[in-house]
Amino acid sequence: MELSVVNLDGTTGQQLAVSEDVFATAFREPLVHQVVVAYMSGTRSGTSSQKNRSDVSGGGSKPWRQKGTGRARAGTIRSPIWRGGGRAFPATARSYSQKVNRKMYRAALRSILSELIRQERLRVCDEIQVSQPKTKVMTDVLAKLGLSGRVLLVTADYDQNVSLSARNLPGVEVVEAAQINPVSLVGNETVVLTADALRKVEASLQ
């Protein structure tokens, strides 16, 4: 299959032949959902923590004798039923990460990229070059390409000028080809790859 390459001035350029095994696969929604959830779970800090009755300070001595006072028996003032006591079932630090096989992860990326092409949300640009790191320059580039809303720009390698120019634009994200992930692909309205970045992505997913 072939994809149209758009020049930086917005005009359509040459056709780029790509592999159907990568960019024309069926959309597997359950797989994509599983991989996206696993990726987002891995970003959770999981540091929530509360104290149980053994963690709360104090409560070492029995508050009153067992019998003869007329009150209910008690062994510590840090019981969960006491004010100032520990939690009965406290939240503890844990890892929310889920295991995803490499084969599943790559299949999910192929599925997402193919669906983006079918929905005409993926564009290939000849190159994305910014002469100087200025937000206004990147705004003009996006305007010439007819892009608005949430946009993901994928470059072949790290470009400092492109990254700095887009950093202050709301809804614009810049990543390298080696760092594309399912959440960024799904969460943006339009995905723009340079021709070199497309080749790198294609090679990594074959």
PDB file of C-alpha atoms in Angstrom:
ATOM      1  CA  MET A   1       0.000   0.000   0.000  1.00  0.00           C
ATOM      2  CA  GLU A   2       1.026   3.613  -0.467  1.00  0.00           C
ATOM      3  CA  LEU A   3       0.641   6.704   1.698  1.00  0.00           C
ATOM      4  CA  SER A   4       0.648  10.289   0.482  1.00  0.00           C
ATOM      5  CA  VAL A   5       3.502  12.436   1.753  1.00  0.00           C
ATOM      6  CA  VAL A   6       2.678  16.052   2.591  1.00  0.00           C
ATOM      7  CA  ASN A   7       5.304  18.744   2.195  1.00  0.00           C
ATOM      8  CA  LEU A   8       5.940  21.309   4.908  1.00  0.00           C
ATOM      9  CA  ASP A   9       4.035  23.943   2.930  1.00  0.00           C
ATOM     10  CA  GLY A  10       0.905  21.780   2.905  1.00  0.00           C
ATOM     11  CA  THR A  11       1.138  20.522  -0.688  1.00  0.00           C
ATOM     12  CA  THR A  12       0.937  16.822  -1.503  1.00  0.00           C
ATOM     13  CA  GLY A  13       4.207  15.279  -2.561  1.00  0.00           C
ATOM     14  CA  GLN A  14       5.250  11.776  -3.520  1.00  0.00           C
ATOM     15  CA  GLN A  15       3.682   8.448  -2.607  1.00  0.00           C
ATOM     16  CA  LEU A  16       5.443   6.320  -0.004  1.00  0.00           C
ATOM     17  CA  ALA A  17       5.146   2.532  -0.199  1.00  0.00           C
ATOM     18  CA  VAL A  18       4.631   0.884   3.201  1.00  0.00           C
ATOM     19  CA  SER A  19       4.083  -2.643   4.429  1.00  0.00           C
ATOM     20  CA  GLU A  20       0.500  -3.863   4.681  1.00  0.00           C
ATOM     21  CA  ASP A  21       1.567  -6.160   7.519  1.00  0.00           C
ATOM     22  CA  VAL A  22       2.159  -3.072   9.654  1.00  0.00           C
ATOM     23  CA  PHE A  23      -0.263  -0.436   8.378  1.00  0.00           C
ATOM     24  CA  ALA A  24      -3.192  -2.491   7.073  1.00  0.00           C
ATOM     25  CA  THR A  25      -3.986  -4.956   9.840  1.00  0.00           C
ATOM     26  CA  ALA A  26      -7.398  -5.509  11.401  1.00  0.00           C
ATOM     27  CA  PHE A  27      -8.364  -3.453  14.431  1.00  0.00           C
ATOM     28  CA  ARG A  28      -8.286  -5.664  17.523  1.00  0.00           C
ATOM     29  CA  GLU A  29     -10.129  -3.643  20.127  1.00  0.00           C
ATOM     30  CA  PRO A  30      -9.785  -6.093  23.080  1.00  0.00           C
ATOM     31  CA  LEU A  31      -6.024  -6.302  22.540  1.00  0.00           C
ATOM     32  CA  VAL A  32      -5.652  -2.532  22.217  1.00  0.00           C
ATOM     33  CA  HIS A  33      -7.715  -2.012  25.365  1.00  0.00           C
ATOM     34  CA  GLN A  34      -5.598  -4.483  27.327  1.00  0.00           C
ATOM     35  CA  VAL A  35      -2.315  -2.918  26.216  1.00  0.00           C
ATOM     36  CA  VAL A  36      -3.508   0.656  26.852  1.00  0.00           C
ATOM     37  CA  VAL A  37      -4.745  -0.221  30.349  1.00  0.00           C
ATOM     38  CA  ALA A  38      -1.480  -2.030  31.114  1.00  0.00           C
ATOM     39  CA  TYR A  39       0.592   0.931  29.880  1.00  0.00           C
ATOM     40  CA  MET A  40      -1.381   3.438  31.947  1.00  0.00           C
ATOM     41  CA  SER A  41      -1.252   1.179  35.002  1.00  0.00           C
ATOM     42  CA  GLY A  42       2.518   1.117  34.756  1.00  0.00           C
ATOM     43  CA  THR A  43       2.646   4.904  35.088  1.00  0.00           C
ATOM     44  CA  ARG A  44       0.811   4.921  38.431  1.00  0.00           C
ATOM     45  CA  SER A  45       3.020   5.745  41.400  1.00  0.00           C
ATOM     46  CA  GLY A  46       1.274   3.336  43.780  1.00  0.00           C
ATOM     47  CA  THR A  47       2.639   5.106  46.868  1.00  0.00           C
ATOM     48  CA  SER A  48      -0.657   5.468  48.753  1.00  0.00           C
ATOM     49  CA  SER A  49      -0.103   4.389  52.366  1.00  0.00           C
ATOM     50  CA  GLN A  50      -2.058   4.468  55.640  1.00  0.00           C
ATOM     51  CA  LYS A  51      -1.287   3.223  59.161  1.00  0.00           C
ATOM     52  CA  ASN A  52      -2.789   0.154  60.777  1.00  0.00           C
ATOM     53  CA  ARG A  53      -3.071  -0.395  64.533  1.00  0.00           C
ATOM     54  CA  SER A  54       0.564  -1.478  64.794  1.00  0.00           C
ATOM     55  CA  ASP A  55       1.890   1.548  62.891  1.00  0.00           C
ATOM     56  CA  VAL A  56       0.115   4.229  64.944  1.00  0.00           C
ATOM     57  CA  SER A  57       2.206   5.564  67.820  1.00  0.00           C
ATOM     58  CA  GLY A  58       1.068   4.886  71.382  1.00  0.00           C
ATOM     59  CA  GLY A  59      -1.424   2.382  72.704  1.00  0.00           C
ATOM     60  CA  GLY A  60       1.140   0.128  74.305  1.00  0.00           C
ATOM     61  CA  SER A  61      -0.497  -0.128  77.712  1.00  0.00           C
ATOM     62  CA  LYS A  62      -3.964  -1.357  78.567  1.00  0.00           C
ATOM     63  CA  PRO A  63      -6.182   1.740  79.120  1.00  0.00           C
ATOM     64  CA  TRP A  64      -7.958   0.264  82.172  1.00  0.00           C
ATOM     65  CA  ARG A  65      -8.110  -3.043  83.973  1.00  0.00           C
ATOM     66  CA  GLN A  66     -10.042  -5.896  82.465  1.00  0.00           C
ATOM     67  CA  LYS A  67     -12.786  -6.235  85.082  1.00  0.00           C
ATOM     68  CA  GLY A  68     -14.557  -4.162  87.668  1.00  0.00           C
ATOM     69  CA  THR A  69     -14.858  -0.780  85.946  1.00  0.00           C
ATOM     70  CA  GLY A  70     -18.201  -1.362  84.264  1.00  0.00           C
ATOM     71  CA  ARG A  71     -16.750  -0.342  80.898  1.00  0.00           C
ATOM     72  CA  ALA A  72     -16.217  -2.554  77.896  1.00  0.00           C
ATOM     73  CA  ARG A  73     -12.906  -4.369  77.946  1.00  0.00           C
ATOM     74  CA  ALA A  74     -10.120  -2.750  75.920  1.00  0.00           C
ATOM     75  CA  GLY A  75      -6.499  -3.671  75.362  1.00  0.00           C
ATOM     76  CA  THR A  76      -5.238  -0.640  73.445  1.00  0.00           C
ATOM     77  CA  ILE A  77      -6.363   2.868  72.594  1.00  0.00           C
ATOM     78  CA  ARG A  78      -5.154   2.397  69.004  1.00  0.00           C
ATOM     79  CA  SER A  79      -7.798  -0.151  68.006  1.00  0.00           C
ATOM     80  CA  PRO A  80      -9.560   0.688  64.703  1.00  0.00           C
ATOM     81  CA  ILE A  81     -12.816   1.352  66.584  1.00  0.00           C
ATOM     82  CA  TRP A  82     -11.161   4.055  68.690  1.00  0.00           C
ATOM     83  CA  ARG A  83     -10.797   7.690  67.685  1.00  0.00           C
ATOM     84  CA  GLY A  84      -7.150   8.146  66.723  1.00  0.00           C
ATOM     85  CA  GLY A  85      -6.713   4.428  66.177  1.00  0.00           C
ATOM     86  CA  GLY A  86      -5.210   2.728  63.146  1.00  0.00           C
ATOM     87  CA  ARG A  87      -7.126   1.810  60.011  1.00  0.00           C
ATOM     88  CA  ALA A  88      -8.641  -1.660  59.870  1.00  0.00           C
ATOM     89  CA  PHE A  89      -7.758  -2.217  56.209  1.00  0.00           C
ATOM     90  CA  PRO A  90      -5.211   0.481  55.326  1.00  0.00           C
ATOM     91  CA  ALA A  91      -4.032   1.278  51.820  1.00  0.00           C
ATOM     92  CA  THR A  92      -0.481   0.076  51.276  1.00  0.00           C
ATOM     93  CA  ALA A  93       2.125   0.856  48.639  1.00  0.00           C
ATOM     94  CA  ARG A  94       1.821  -1.494  45.692  1.00  0.00           C
ATOM     95  CA  SER A  95       2.756  -1.861  42.050  1.00  0.00           C
ATOM     96  CA  TYR A  96      -0.049  -1.578  39.509  1.00  0.00           C
ATOM     97  CA  SER A  97       2.095  -2.746  36.592  1.00  0.00           C
ATOM     98  CA  GLN A  98       0.793  -5.516  34.360  1.00  0.00           C
ATOM     99  CA  LYS A  99       2.804  -7.886  32.224  1.00  0.00           C
ATOM    100  CA  VAL A 100       2.337  -7.513  28.479  1.00  0.00           C
ATOM    101  CA  ASN A 101       4.248  -9.705  26.067  1.00  0.00           C
ATOM    102  CA  ARG A 102       6.321  -7.944  23.424  1.00  0.00           C
ATOM    103  CA  LYS A 103       4.358  -9.719  20.696  1.00  0.00           C
ATOM    104  CA  MET A 104       1.079  -8.362  22.076  1.00  0.00           C
ATOM    105  CA  TYR A 105       2.495  -4.849  22.462  1.00  0.00           C
ATOM    106  CA  ARG A 106       3.727  -4.697  18.872  1.00  0.00           C
ATOM    107  CA  ALA A 107       0.477  -6.168  17.558  1.00  0.00           C
ATOM    108  CA  ALA A 108      -1.457  -3.466  19.410  1.00  0.00           C
ATOM    109  CA  LEU A 109       0.705  -0.716  17.879  1.00  0.00           C
ATOM    110  CA  ARG A 110       0.182  -2.163  14.386  1.00  0.00           C
ATOM    111  CA  SER A 111      -3.553  -2.329  15.018  1.00  0.00           C
ATOM    112  CA  ILE A 112      -3.716   1.290  16.219  1.00  0.00           C
ATOM    113  CA  LEU A 113      -1.633   2.646  13.329  1.00  0.00           C
ATOM    114  CA  SER A 114      -3.768   0.769  10.804  1.00  0.00           C
ATOM    115  CA  GLU A 115      -6.977   2.117  12.316  1.00  0.00           C
ATOM    116  CA  LEU A 116      -5.575   5.663  12.310  1.00  0.00           C
ATOM    117  CA  ILE A 117      -4.928   5.346   8.572  1.00  0.00           C
ATOM    118  CA  ARG A 118      -8.452   4.048   7.962  1.00  0.00           C
ATOM    119  CA  GLN A 119      -9.869   6.987   9.919  1.00  0.00           C
ATOM    120  CA  GLU A 120      -7.573   9.414   8.023  1.00  0.00           C
ATOM    121  CA  ARG A 121      -6.031  10.556  11.291  1.00  0.00           C
ATOM    122  CA  LEU A 122      -2.454   9.620  10.361  1.00  0.00           C
ATOM    123  CA  ARG A 123      -0.413  11.872   8.105  1.00  0.00           C
ATOM    124  CA  VAL A 124       3.071  11.542   6.709  1.00  0.00           C
ATOM    125  CA  CYS A 125       5.131  14.709   6.366  1.00  0.00           C
ATOM    126  CA  ASP A 126       8.296  14.932   4.310  1.00  0.00           C
ATOM    127  CA  GLU A 127      10.110  16.516   7.247  1.00  0.00           C
ATOM    128  CA  ILE A 128       9.441  18.738  10.234  1.00  0.00           C
ATOM    129  CA  GLN A 129      12.131  21.373  10.487  1.00  0.00           C
ATOM    130  CA  VAL A 130      12.142  24.479  12.649  1.00  0.00           C
ATOM    131  CA  SER A 131      14.914  27.002  12.104  1.00  0.00           C
ATOM    132  CA  GLN A 132      14.812  28.320  15.663  1.00  0.00           C
ATOM    133  CA  PRO A 133      13.085  27.267  18.873  1.00  0.00           C
ATOM    134  CA  LYS A 134      10.086  29.586  18.771  1.00  0.00           C
ATOM    135  CA  THR A 135       6.461  28.747  19.449  1.00  0.00           C
ATOM    136  CA  LYS A 136       5.305  31.091  16.666  1.00  0.00           C
ATOM    137  CA  VAL A 137       7.328  29.148  14.097  1.00  0.00           C
ATOM    138  CA  MET A 138       5.738  25.847  15.124  1.00  0.00           C
ATOM    139  CA  THR A 139       2.288  27.461  15.102  1.00  0.00           C
ATOM    140  CA  ASP A 140       2.842  28.521  11.487  1.00  0.00           C
ATOM    141  CA  VAL A 141       3.993  25.008  10.543  1.00  0.00           C
ATOM    142  CA  LEU A 142       0.876  23.427  12.052  1.00  0.00           C
ATOM    143  CA  ALA A 143      -1.330  25.997  10.324  1.00  0.00           C
ATOM    144  CA  LYS A 144       0.209  25.219   6.916  1.00  0.00           C
ATOM    145  CA  LEU A 145      -0.406  21.518   7.495  1.00  0.00           C
ATOM    146  CA  GLY A 146      -3.998  22.242   8.506  1.00  0.00           C
ATOM    147  CA  LEU A 147      -3.594  20.727  11.961  1.00  0.00           C
ATOM    148  CA  SER A 148      -5.600  21.651  15.037  1.00  0.00           C
ATOM    149  CA  GLY A 149      -6.693  20.047  18.282  1.00  0.00           C
ATOM    150  CA  ARG A 150      -4.571  17.344  19.877  1.00  0.00           C
ATOM    151  CA  VAL A 151      -1.619  16.554  17.616  1.00  0.00           C
ATOM    152  CA  LEU A 152       1.185  14.024  18.034  1.00  0.00           C
ATOM    153  CA  LEU A 153       4.372  14.811  16.105  1.00  0.00           C
ATOM    154  CA  VAL A 154       6.700  11.851  15.594  1.00  0.00           C
ATOM    155  CA  THR A 155      10.260  12.604  14.498  1.00  0.00           C
ATOM    156  CA  ALA A 156      12.958  10.118  13.544  1.00  0.00           C
ATOM    157  CA  ASP A 157      15.362  11.389  16.209  1.00  0.00           C
ATOM    158  CA  TYR A 158      15.321  13.990  18.947  1.00  0.00           C
ATOM    159  CA  ASP A 159      15.134  17.493  17.486  1.00  0.00           C
ATOM    160  CA  GLN A 160      15.685  20.161  20.116  1.00  0.00           C
ATOM    161  CA  ASN A 161      14.223  22.998  18.057  1.00  0.00           C
ATOM    162  CA  VAL A 162      11.037  21.064  17.297  1.00  0.00           C
ATOM    163  CA  SER A 163      10.664  19.923  20.886  1.00  0.00           C
ATOM    164  CA  LEU A 164      11.162  23.389  22.367  1.00  0.00           C
ATOM    165  CA  SER A 165       8.932  25.060  19.783  1.00  0.00           C
ATOM    166  CA  ALA A 166       6.007  22.734  20.527  1.00  0.00           C
ATOM    167  CA  ARG A 167       6.495  22.505  24.277  1.00  0.00           C
ATOM    168  CA  ASN A 168       4.316  25.517  25.061  1.00  0.00           C
ATOM    169  CA  LEU A 169       1.521  24.645  22.633  1.00  0.00           C
ATOM    170  CA  PRO A 170      -1.508  23.076  24.345  1.00  0.00           C
ATOM    171  CA  GLY A 171      -2.465  19.729  22.869  1.00  0.00           C
ATOM    172  CA  VAL A 172       0.764  19.250  20.885  1.00  0.00           C
ATOM    173  CA  GLU A 173       3.072  16.374  21.817  1.00  0.00           C
ATOM    174  CA  VAL A 174       6.441  15.525  20.269  1.00  0.00           C
ATOM    175  CA  VAL A 175       8.069  12.089  20.547  1.00  0.00           C
ATOM    176  CA  GLU A 176      10.810  10.173  18.806  1.00  0.00           C
ATOM    177  CA  ALA A 177       9.953   7.203  16.624  1.00  0.00           C
ATOM    178  CA  ALA A 178      11.498   4.851  19.177  1.00  0.00           C
ATOM    179  CA  GLN A 179       9.259   6.238  21.933  1.00  0.00           C
ATOM    180  CA  ILE A 180       5.799   5.936  20.408  1.00  0.00           C
ATOM    181  CA  ASN A 181       3.329   4.301  22.751  1.00  0.00           C
ATOM    182  CA  PRO A 182      -0.305   3.187  22.485  1.00  0.00           C
ATOM    183  CA  VAL A 183      -1.614   5.877  24.848  1.00  0.00           C
ATOM    184  CA  SER A 184      -0.160   8.747  22.802  1.00  0.00           C
ATOM    185  CA  LEU A 185      -1.403   7.235  19.542  1.00  0.00           C
ATOM    186  CA  VAL A 186      -4.929   6.707  20.864  1.00  0.00           C
ATOM    187  CA  GLY A 187      -5.161   9.936  22.843  1.00  0.00           C
ATOM    188  CA  ASN A 188      -4.455  12.377  20.001  1.00  0.00           C
ATOM    189  CA  GLU A 189      -6.775  13.408  17.197  1.00  0.00           C
ATOM    190  CA  THR A 190      -4.051  13.490  14.542  1.00  0.00           C
ATOM    191  CA  VAL A 191      -0.702  11.701  14.339  1.00  0.00           C
ATOM    192  CA  VAL A 192       1.959  13.195  12.065  1.00  0.00           C
ATOM    193  CA  LEU A 193       5.079  11.186  11.241  1.00  0.00           C
ATOM    194  CA  THR A 194       8.030  12.291   9.202  1.00  0.00           C
ATOM    195  CA  ALA A 195       9.014   9.985   6.353  1.00  0.00           C
ATOM    196  CA  ASP A 196      12.147   8.891   8.221  1.00  0.00           C
ATOM    197  CA  ALA A 197      10.164   8.285  11.404  1.00  0.00           C
ATOM    198  CA  LEU A 198       7.671   6.168   9.463  1.00  0.00           C
ATOM    199  CA  ARG A 199      10.487   3.971   8.195  1.00  0.00           C
ATOM    200  CA  LYS A 200      11.832   3.515  11.710  1.00  0.00           C
ATOM    201  CA  VAL A 201       8.410   2.611  13.073  1.00  0.00           C
ATOM    202  CA  GLU A 202       7.809   0.220  10.205  1.00  0.00           C
ATOM    203  CA  ALA A 203      11.147  -1.520  10.752  1.00  0.00           C
ATOM    204  CA  SER A 204      10.536  -1.914  14.491  1.00  0.00           C
ATOM    205  CA  LEU A 205       7.075  -3.457  14.036  1.00  0.00           C
ATOM    206  CA  GLN A 206       7.851  -5.953  11.292  1.00  0.00           C
TER     207      GLN A 206
END
